[in-house]
Coordinates of C-alpha atoms in Angstrom, one line a residue:
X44 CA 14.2 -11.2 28.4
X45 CA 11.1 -12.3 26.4
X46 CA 9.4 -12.9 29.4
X47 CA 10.4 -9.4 30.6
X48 CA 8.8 -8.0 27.9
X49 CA 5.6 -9.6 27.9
X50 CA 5.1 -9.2 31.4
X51 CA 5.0 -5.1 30.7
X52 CA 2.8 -5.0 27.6
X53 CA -0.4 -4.2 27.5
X54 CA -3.3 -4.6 24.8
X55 CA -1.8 -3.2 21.7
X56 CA -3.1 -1.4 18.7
X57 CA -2.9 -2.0 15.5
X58 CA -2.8 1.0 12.8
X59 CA -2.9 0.8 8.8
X60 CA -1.6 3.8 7.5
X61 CA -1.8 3.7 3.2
X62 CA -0.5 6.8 2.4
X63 CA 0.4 8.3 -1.6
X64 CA 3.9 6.9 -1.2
X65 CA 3.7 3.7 0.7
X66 CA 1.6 0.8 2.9
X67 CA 3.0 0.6 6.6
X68 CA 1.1 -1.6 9.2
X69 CA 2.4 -0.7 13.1
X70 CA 1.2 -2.0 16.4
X71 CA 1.4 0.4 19.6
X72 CA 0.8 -0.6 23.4
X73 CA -2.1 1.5 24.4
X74 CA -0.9 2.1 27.7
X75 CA 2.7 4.0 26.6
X76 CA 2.1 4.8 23.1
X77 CA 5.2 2.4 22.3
X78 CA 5.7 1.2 18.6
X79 CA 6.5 -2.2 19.0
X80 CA 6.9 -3.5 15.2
X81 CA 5.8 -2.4 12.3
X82 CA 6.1 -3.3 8.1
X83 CA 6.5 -1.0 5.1
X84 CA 5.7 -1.3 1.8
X85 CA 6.3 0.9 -1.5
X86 CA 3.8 1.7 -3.3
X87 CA 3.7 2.4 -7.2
X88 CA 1.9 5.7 -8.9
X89 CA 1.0 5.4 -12.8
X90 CA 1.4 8.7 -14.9
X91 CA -0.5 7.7 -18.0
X92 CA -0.5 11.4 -19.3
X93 CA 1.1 14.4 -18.4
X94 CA -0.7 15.8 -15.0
X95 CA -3.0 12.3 -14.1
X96 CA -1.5 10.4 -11.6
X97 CA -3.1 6.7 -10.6
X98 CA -3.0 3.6 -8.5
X99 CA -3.8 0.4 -8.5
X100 CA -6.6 -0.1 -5.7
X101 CA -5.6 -4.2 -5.7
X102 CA -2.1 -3.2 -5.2
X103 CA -3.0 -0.8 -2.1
X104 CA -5.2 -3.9 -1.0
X105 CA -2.4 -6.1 -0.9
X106 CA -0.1 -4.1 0.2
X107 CA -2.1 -3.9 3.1
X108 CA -2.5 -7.6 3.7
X109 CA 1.5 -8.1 3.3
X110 CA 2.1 -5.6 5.8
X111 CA -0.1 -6.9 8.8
X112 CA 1.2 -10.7 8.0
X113 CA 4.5 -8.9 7.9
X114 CA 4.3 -7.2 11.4
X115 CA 2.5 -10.3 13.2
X116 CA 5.2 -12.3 12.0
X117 CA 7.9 -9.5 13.5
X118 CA 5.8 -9.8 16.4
X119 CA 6.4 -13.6 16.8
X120 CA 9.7 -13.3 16.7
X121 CA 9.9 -10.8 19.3
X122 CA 7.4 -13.1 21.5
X123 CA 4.7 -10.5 21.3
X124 CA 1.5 -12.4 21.2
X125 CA -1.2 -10.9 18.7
X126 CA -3.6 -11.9 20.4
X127 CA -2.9 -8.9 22.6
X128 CA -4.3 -7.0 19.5
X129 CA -7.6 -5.7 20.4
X130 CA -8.5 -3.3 17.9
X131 CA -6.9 -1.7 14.1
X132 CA -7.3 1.7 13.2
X133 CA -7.3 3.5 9.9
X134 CA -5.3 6.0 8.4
X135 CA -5.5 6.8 4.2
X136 CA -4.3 9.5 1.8
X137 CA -7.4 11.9 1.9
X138 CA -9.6 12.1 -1.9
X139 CA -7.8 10.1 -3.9
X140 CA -11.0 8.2 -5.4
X141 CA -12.4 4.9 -6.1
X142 CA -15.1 3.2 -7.9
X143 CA -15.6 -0.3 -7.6
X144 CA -18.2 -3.5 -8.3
X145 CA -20.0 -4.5 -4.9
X146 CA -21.1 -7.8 -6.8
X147 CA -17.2 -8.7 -7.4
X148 CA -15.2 -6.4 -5.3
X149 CA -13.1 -5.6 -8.1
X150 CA -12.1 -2.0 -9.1
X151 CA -13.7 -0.4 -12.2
X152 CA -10.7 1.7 -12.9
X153 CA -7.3 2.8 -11.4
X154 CA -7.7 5.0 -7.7
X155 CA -7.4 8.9 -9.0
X156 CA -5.1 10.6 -7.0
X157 CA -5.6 13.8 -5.2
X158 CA -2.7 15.2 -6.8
X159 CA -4.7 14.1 -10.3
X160 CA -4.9 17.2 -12.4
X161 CA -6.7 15.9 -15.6
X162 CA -10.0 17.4 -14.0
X163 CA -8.9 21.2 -14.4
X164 CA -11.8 22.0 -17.3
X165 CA -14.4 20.3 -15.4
X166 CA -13.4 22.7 -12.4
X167 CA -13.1 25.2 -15.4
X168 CA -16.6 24.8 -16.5
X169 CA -18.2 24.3 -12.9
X170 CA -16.6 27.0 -11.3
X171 CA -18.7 29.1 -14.3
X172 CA -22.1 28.0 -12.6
X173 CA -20.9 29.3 -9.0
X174 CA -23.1 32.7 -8.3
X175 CA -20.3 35.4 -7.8
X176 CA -22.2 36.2 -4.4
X177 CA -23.2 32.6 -3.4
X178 CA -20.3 30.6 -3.4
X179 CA -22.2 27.9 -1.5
X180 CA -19.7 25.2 -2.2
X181 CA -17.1 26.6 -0.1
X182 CA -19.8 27.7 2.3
X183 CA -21.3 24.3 3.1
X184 CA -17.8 22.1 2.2
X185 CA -15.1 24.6 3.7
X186 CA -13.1 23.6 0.1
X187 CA -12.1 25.6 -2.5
X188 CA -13.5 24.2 -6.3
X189 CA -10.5 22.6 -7.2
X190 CA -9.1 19.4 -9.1
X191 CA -7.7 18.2 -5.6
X192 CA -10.8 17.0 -4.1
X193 CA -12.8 14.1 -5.0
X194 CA -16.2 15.2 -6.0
X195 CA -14.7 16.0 -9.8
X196 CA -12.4 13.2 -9.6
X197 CA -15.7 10.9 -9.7
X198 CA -17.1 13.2 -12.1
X199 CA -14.7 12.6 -14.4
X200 CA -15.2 8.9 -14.2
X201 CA -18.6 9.2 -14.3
X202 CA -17.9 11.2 -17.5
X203 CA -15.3 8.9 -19.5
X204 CA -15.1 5.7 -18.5
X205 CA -17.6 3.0 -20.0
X206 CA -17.3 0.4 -16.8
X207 CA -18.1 2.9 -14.1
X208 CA -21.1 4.7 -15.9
X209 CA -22.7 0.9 -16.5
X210 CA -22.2 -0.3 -13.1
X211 CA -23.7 2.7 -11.6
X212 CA -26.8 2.0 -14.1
X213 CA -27.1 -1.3 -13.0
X214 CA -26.7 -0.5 -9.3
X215 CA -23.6 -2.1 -8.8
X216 CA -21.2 0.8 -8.1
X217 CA -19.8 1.8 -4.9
X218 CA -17.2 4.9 -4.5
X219 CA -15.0 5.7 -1.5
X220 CA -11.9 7.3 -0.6
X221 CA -9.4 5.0 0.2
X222 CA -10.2 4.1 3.6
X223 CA -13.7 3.2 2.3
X224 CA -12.1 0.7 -0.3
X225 CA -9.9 -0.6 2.6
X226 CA -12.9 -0.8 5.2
X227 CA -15.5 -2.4 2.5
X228 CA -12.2 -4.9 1.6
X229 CA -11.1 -6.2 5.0
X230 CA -14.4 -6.4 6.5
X231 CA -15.4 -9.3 4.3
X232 CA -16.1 -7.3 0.2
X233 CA -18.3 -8.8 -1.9
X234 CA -19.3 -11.1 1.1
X235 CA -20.5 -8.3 3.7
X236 CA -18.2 -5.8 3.7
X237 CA -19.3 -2.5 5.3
X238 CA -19.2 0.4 2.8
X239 CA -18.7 3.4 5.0
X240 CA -16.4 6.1 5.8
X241 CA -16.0 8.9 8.5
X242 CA -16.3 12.1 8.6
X243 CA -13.1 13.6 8.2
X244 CA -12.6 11.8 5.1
X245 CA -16.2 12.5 3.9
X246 CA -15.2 16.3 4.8
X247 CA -12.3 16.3 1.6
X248 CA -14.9 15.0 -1.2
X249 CA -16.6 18.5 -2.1
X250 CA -20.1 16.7 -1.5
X251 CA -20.1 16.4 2.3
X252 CA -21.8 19.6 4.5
X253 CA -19.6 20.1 7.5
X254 CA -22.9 22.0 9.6
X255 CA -24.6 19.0 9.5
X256 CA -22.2 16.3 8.7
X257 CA -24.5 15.0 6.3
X258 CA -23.9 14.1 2.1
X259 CA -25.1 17.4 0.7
X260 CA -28.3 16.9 -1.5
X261 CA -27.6 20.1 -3.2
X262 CA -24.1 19.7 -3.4
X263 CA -24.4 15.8 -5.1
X264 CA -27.1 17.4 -7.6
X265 CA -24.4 20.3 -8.7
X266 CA -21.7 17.9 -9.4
X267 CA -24.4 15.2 -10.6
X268 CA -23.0 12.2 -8.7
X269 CA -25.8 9.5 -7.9
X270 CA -25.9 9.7 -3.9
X271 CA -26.8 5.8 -3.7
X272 CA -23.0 5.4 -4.5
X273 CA -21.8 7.2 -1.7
X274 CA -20.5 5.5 2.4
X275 CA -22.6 5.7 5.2
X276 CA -20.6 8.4 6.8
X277 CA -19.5 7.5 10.7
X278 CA -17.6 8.7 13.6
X279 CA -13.5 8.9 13.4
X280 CA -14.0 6.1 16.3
X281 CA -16.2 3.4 16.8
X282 CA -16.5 -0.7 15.3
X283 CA -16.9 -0.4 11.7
X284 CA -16.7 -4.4 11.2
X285 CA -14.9 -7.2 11.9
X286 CA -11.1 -8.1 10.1
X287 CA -12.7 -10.9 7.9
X288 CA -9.0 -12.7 6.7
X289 CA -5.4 -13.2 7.6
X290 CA -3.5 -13.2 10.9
X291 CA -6.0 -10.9 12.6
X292 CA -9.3 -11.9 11.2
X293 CA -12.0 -11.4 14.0
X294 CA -10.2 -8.3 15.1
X295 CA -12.6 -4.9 14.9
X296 CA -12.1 -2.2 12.7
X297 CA -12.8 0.8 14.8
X298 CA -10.8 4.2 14.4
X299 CA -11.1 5.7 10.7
X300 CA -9.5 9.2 10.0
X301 CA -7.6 11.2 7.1
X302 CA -3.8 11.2 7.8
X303 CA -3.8 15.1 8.6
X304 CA -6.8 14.3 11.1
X305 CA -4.4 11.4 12.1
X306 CA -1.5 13.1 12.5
X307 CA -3.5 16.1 14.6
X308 CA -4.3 13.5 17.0
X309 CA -1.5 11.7 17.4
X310 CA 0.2 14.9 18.2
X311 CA -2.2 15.7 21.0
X312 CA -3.5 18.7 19.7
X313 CA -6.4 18.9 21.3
X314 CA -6.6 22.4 22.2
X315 CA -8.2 25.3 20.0
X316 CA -5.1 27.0 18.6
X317 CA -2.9 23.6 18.3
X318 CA -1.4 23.2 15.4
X319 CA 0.8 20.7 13.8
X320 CA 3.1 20.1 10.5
X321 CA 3.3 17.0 8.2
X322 CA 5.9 16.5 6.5
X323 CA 5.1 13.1 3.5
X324 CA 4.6 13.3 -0.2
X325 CA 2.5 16.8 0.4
X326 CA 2.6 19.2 3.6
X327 CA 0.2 19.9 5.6
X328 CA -0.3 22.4 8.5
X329 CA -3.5 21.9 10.4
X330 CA -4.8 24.0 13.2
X331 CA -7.5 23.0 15.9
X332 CA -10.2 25.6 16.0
X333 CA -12.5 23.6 18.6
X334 CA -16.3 22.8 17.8
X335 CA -16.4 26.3 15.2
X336 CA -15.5 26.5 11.7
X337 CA -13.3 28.7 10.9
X338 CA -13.6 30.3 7.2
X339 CA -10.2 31.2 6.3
X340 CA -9.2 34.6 4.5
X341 CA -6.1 33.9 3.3
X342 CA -6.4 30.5 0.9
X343 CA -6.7 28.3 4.0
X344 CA -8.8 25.2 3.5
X345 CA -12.0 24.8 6.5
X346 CA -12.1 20.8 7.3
X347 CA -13.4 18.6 9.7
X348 CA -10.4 17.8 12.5
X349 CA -12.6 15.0 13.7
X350 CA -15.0 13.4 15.5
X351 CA -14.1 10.7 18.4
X352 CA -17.0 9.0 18.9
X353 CA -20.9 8.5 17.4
X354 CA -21.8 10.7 20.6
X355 CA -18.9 13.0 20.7
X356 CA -18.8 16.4 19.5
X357 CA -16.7 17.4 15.8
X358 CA -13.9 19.7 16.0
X359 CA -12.6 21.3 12.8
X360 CA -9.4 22.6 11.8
X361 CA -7.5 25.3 9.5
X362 CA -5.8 23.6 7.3
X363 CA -2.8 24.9 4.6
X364 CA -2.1 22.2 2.0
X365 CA 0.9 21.8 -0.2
X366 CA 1.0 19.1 -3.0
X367 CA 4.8 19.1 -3.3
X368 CA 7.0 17.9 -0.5
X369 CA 8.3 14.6 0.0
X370 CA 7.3 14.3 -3.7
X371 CA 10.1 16.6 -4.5
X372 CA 12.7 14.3 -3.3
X373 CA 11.5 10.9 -4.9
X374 CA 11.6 13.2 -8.6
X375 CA 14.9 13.7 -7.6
X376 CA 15.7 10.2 -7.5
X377 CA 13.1 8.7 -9.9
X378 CA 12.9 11.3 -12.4
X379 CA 16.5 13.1 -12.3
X380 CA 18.5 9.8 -11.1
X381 CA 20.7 12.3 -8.8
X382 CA 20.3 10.1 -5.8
X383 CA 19.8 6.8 -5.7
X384 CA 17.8 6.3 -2.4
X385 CA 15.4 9.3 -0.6
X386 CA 17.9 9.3 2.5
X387 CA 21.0 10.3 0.1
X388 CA 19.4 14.2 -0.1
X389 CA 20.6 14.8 3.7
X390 CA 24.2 13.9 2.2
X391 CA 24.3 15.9 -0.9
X392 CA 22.4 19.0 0.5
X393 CA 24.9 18.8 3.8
X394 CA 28.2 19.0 1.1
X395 CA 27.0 22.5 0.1
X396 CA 25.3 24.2 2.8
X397 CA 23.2 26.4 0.9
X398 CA 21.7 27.1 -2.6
X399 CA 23.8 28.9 -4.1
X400 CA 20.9 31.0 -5.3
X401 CA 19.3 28.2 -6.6
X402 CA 15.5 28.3 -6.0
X403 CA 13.2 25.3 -6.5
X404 CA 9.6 25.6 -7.0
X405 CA 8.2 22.4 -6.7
X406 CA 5.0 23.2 -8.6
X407 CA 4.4 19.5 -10.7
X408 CA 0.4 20.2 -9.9
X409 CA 0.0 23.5 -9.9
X410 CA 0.6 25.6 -6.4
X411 CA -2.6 25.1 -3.6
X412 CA -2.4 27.0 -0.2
X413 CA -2.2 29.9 -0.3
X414 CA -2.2 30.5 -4.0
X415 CA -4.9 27.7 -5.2
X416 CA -3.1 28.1 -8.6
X417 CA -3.3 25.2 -11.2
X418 CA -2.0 27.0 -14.1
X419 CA 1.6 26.7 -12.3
X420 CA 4.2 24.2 -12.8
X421 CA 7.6 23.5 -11.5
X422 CA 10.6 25.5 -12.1
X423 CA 14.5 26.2 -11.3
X424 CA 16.0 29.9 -11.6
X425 CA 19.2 31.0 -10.4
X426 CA 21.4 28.7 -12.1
X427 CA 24.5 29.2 -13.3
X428 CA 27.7 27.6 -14.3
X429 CA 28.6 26.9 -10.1
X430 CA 25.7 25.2 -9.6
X431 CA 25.5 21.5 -9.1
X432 CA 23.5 19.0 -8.2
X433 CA 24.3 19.6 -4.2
X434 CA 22.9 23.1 -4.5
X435 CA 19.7 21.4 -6.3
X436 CA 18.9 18.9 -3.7
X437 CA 19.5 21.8 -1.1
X438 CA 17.0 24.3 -2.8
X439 CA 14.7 20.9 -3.3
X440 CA 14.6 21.0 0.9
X441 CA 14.5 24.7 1.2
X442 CA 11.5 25.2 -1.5
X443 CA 9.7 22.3 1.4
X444 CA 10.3 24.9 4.1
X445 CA 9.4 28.0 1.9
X446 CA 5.6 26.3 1.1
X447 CA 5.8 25.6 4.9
X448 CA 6.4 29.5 5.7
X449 CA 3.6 30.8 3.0
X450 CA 1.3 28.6 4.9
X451 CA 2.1 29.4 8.2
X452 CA 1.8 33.2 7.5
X453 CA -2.0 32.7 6.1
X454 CA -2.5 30.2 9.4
X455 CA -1.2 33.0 12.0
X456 CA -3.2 36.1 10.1
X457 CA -6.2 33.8 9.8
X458 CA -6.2 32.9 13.4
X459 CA -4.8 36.3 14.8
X460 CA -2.4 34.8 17.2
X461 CA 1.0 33.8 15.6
X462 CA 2.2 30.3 16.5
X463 CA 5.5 30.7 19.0
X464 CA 6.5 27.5 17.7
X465 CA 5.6 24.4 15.1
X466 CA 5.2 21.0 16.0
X467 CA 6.0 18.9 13.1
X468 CA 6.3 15.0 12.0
X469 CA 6.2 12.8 9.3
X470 CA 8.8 10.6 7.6
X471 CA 10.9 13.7 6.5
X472 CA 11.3 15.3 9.7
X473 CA 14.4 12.4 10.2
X474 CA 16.5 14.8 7.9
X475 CA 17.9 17.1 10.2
X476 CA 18.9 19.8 7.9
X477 CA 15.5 19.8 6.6
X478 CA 14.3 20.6 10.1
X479 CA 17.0 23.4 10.8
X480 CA 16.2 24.7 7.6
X481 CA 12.5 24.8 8.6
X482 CA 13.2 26.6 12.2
X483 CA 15.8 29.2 10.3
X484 CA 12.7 30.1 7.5
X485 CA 10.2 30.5 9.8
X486 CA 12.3 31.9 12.7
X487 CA 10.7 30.3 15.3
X488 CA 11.7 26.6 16.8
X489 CA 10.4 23.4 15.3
X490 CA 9.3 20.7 18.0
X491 CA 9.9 16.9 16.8
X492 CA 8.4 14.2 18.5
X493 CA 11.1 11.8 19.0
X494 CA 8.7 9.0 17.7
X495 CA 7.6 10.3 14.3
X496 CA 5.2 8.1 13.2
X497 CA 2.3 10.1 14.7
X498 CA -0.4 9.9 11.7
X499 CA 0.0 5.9 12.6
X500 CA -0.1 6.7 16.4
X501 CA -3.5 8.7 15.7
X502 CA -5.1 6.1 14.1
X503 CA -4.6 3.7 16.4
X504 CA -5.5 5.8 19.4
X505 CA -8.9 6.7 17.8
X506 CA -9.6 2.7 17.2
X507 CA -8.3 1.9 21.1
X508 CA -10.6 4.8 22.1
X509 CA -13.8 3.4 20.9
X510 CA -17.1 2.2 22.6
X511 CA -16.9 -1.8 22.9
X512 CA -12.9 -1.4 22.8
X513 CA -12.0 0.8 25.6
X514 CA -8.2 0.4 26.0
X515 CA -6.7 3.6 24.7
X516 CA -7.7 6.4 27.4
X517 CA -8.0 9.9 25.7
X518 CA -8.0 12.2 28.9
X519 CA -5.5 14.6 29.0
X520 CA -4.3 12.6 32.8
X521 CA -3.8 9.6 30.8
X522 CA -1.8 10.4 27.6
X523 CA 2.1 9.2 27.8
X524 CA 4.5 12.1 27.6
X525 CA 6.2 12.2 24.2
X526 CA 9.7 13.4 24.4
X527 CA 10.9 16.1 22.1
X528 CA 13.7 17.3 20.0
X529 CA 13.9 21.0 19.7
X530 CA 15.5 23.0 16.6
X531 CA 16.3 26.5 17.4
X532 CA 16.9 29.2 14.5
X533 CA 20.1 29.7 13.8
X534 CA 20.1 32.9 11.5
X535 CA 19.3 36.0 12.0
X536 CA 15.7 37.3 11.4
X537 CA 16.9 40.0 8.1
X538 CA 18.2 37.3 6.5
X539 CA 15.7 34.6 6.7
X540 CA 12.8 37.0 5.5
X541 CA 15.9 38.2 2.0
X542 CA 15.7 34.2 1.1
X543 CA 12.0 34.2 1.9
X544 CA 11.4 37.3 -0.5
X545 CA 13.5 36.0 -3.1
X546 CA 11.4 32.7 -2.8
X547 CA 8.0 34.6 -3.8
X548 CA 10.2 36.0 -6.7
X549 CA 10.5 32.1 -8.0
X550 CA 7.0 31.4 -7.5
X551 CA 5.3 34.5 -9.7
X552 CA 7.7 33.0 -12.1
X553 CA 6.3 29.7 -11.6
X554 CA 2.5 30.6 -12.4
X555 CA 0.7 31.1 -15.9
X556 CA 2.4 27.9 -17.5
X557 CA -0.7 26.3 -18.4
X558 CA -3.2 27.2 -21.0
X559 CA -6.1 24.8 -20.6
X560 CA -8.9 24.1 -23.0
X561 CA -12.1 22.6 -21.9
X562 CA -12.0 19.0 -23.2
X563 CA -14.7 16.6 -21.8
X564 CA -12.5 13.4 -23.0
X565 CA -9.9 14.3 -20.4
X566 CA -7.5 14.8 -24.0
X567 CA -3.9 15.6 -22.6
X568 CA -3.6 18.3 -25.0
X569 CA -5.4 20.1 -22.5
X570 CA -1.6 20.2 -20.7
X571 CA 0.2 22.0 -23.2
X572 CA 2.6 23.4 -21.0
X573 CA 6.1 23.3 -21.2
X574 CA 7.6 20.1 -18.4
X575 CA 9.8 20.9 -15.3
X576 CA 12.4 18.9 -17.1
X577 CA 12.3 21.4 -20.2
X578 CA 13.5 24.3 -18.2
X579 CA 15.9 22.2 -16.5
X580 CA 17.3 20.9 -20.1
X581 CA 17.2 24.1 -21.1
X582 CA 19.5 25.5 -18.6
X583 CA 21.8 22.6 -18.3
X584 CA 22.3 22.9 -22.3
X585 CA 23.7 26.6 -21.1
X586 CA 26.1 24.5 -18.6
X587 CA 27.5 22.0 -20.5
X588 CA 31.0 21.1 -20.2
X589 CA 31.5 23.6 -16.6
X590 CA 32.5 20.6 -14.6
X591 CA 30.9 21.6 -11.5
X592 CA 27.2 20.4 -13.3
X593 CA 29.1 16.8 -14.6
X594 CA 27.2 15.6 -11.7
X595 CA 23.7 15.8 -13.2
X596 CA 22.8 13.2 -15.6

């Protein structure tokens, strides 16, 4: 049987794909798009104050390490030689920012996630210096001015913390999104490492022009970050370096691209008008709008879809973000203890059947497409003394699918054409009455590849594609048919758009929380909102002793 197997594999792929929740390191066959093995590993996030969320960039490092030793090793016991591993691509949680010491490779502070929110009154304060008429940081980045990005995230480092500011005066410090950390890591660090990144990912800092693909000179000089600190900025696919250590040193590093950009290629959409939905700690809905930019008019983000090849031309994208998906779930678990393991939700939500009225509003950093909102925060109306913690988990699910619907509104009048259907994936789309729930809100059928893992897939398709590679074909004659599961709606049309209006309801509630005051020491009294868990306290005090809530710790 081993020998069966070997005789029908081709030269595989290898993909890293470091995303907000986890490490995971898979290996395809380029010739069928078959996921032979793969690792997984969790990854922590730090919540020093209320609204900053970090990791450690050593962690993400290592976790990166463990899982390719991890996978070879899978692959020896399946008799899969790695030497059949030609080429490893990238894939990386988008802005989430990191400064670190080229002399020692060692990080000068914790990585600043994207759903960070201690930068609100630098975006306060910058967003004052923005003509009303010239808005020419969304013209030239495509972005909104917002604590999401990673242009005030290094600001803010820049700003407060001792290590970084001296490093960058003696010339020593380098900043990157993840994949540049990774890339600058594996390639050899301290010793040679390449300190690059590609455009897609350069496209999500605030300091990148998507015209010319080029770090903006005007843009680094409004934000005040030192431009000999930023990657050389490259293609989505061709040889960054060479794998310097472990079971694949020697190996080149060749396909680089945000997960969303990831995902949008493993799904195949490469058509203007293709669009797909990921479903991980965030959502995401991107659209391929060709070679143009597309300037949304309905809180749509313009980004770079990317670029496969130095020679090739870019594509950009449409793009509705959502901080709060997948997110949702491990708060259930981590915060609320009301299940014990992410799959559990399926269970408790499938006991119920429904809300009960219970809406979720998922808000933990503020609301972004379509609302771009940060003085909102998370909240849970319609309670009362029926509710339990089955209803909770189910309006956790619906309030993913609701955030999916607002986007997809603003993507179809944006665009002019409605989508007749939505291709999703992601780890989430395995729930199936997430998925149902999803085709019911939107009222139109949700397409699942039958292998998920497409932001992986993407990656490694962009690295197989590449000049001095060659073994991943890209032409539409030679891409492997993916099979599909289809999820009709099952409700009819008056009553999805009654939940969907009563959703809205819950989110105006949700806004206005925050008061912020401008603080340049990041202080976290500059949160002085009222927690999630205060209005869930609140409302349970109202429940206690109805034994339907004695659920709900």
């Amino acid at each position: 049987m081993a020998a069966t197997k070997k005789a029908v594999l081709g030269p595989l792929v290898g993909a890293v794909d470091q995303g907000t929740s986890s490490t995971r390191f898979l290996v395809f066959n380029s010739k069928t798009a078959e996921l032979l093995s793969h690792h997984q590993v969790e990854i922590k996030q730090e919540f020093p104050r209320e609204g900053w969320v970090e990791q450690d960039p050593k962690e993400i490092l290592q976790s990166v390490y463990e899982c390719i030793e991890k996978t070879c090793e899978k692959l020896g016991q399946l008799n899969i030689d790695i030497s059949n591993i030609k080429a490893i691509g990238v894939s990386n949680q988008r802005e989430t920012t990191v400064v670190w010491d080229k002399l020692t490779g060692e990080p000068l502070y914790n990585a600043v996630v994207w759903l960070d929110l201690r930068t609100q009154s630098t975006v306060e304060n910058l967003s004052k210096r923005i003509p009303g008429n010239n808005n020419f940081v969304k013209s030239k980045t495509g972005l909104p001015l917002s604590t999401y990005f990673s242009a005030v995230k290094l600001r803010w480092l820049l700003d407060n913390v001792r290590k970084v500011q001296k490093a960058v005066e003696e010339d020593r410090a380098l900043f990157g999104t993840i994949d540049s950390w990774l890339i600058w890591s594996l390639t050899g660090g301290a010793n040679g490492g390449v300190h690059c990144t590609d455009v897609t990912n350069a496209s999500r800092t605030m300091l990148f022009n998507i015209h010319s693909l080029e770090w903006d000179k005007e843009l680094c000089e409004f934000f005040e970050i030192p431009m000999k600190v930023l990657p050389n900025v490259r293609s989505s696919s061709e040889i960054y370096g060479l794998m310097k250590a472990g079971a694949l040193e020697g190996v080149p590093i060749s396909g680089c691209l945000g997960d969303q950009s990831a995902a949008l290629v493993g799904q195949m959409c490469f058509q203007d008008g293709q669009a797909k939905n990921t479903y991980g700690t965030g959502c995401f809905l991107l659209c391929n709008t060709g070679r143009k930019c597309v300037f949304s008019e309905h809180g749509l983000l313009t980004t770079v879809a990317y670029k496969l090849g130095r020679d090739k031309p870019v594509y950009y994208a449409l793009e509705g973000s959502v901080a709060i998906a997948g997110a949702v779930i491990r708060w259930l678990r981590d915060n609320l203890g009301i299940i014990q393991t992410s799959e559990e939700i399926e269970k408790l939500a499938k006991e119920v059947g429904t809300s009960y009225g219970c809406y979720f509003v998922p808000a933990f950093s503020g609301l972004y497409a379509p609302y771009w909102e940060p003085s909102a925060r998370g909240i849970i109306c319609g309670l009362t003394q029926f509710t339990n913690k089955c209803h909770i988990a189910f309006a956790a699910l619906e309030a993913v699918c609701f955030q999916t619907r607002e986007i997809l509104d603003a993507m179809n009048r944006d665009c002019g054409i409605p989508l007749s259907h939505l291709q999703v994936d992601g780890g989430m789309t395995n729930n199936k009455i997430l998925m149902q729930l999803q085709a019911d809100i939107l009222y139109i059928p949700v397409v699942k590849p039958s292998m998920p893992e497409t932001t992986a897939l993407g990656a490694a398709m962009a690295a197989g594609a590449a000049e001095g590679v060659g073994v991943w074909s890209l032409e539409p004659e030679d891409l492997s048919a993916v099979t599909m599961e289809r999820f009709e709606p099952q409700i009819n049309a008056e009553e999805s758009e009654i939940r969907y209006s009563t959703w809205k309801k819950a989110v105006m509630k949700s806004m206005g929380w925050v008061t912020t005051q401008s603080s340049e020491s990041g202080d976290p009294s500059i949160f002085c909102s009222l927690p999630l868990g205060f209005f869930i306290v609140s409302s349970m005090v109202m429940l206690i002793g109805a034994r339907y809530i004695s659920g709900i710790p």
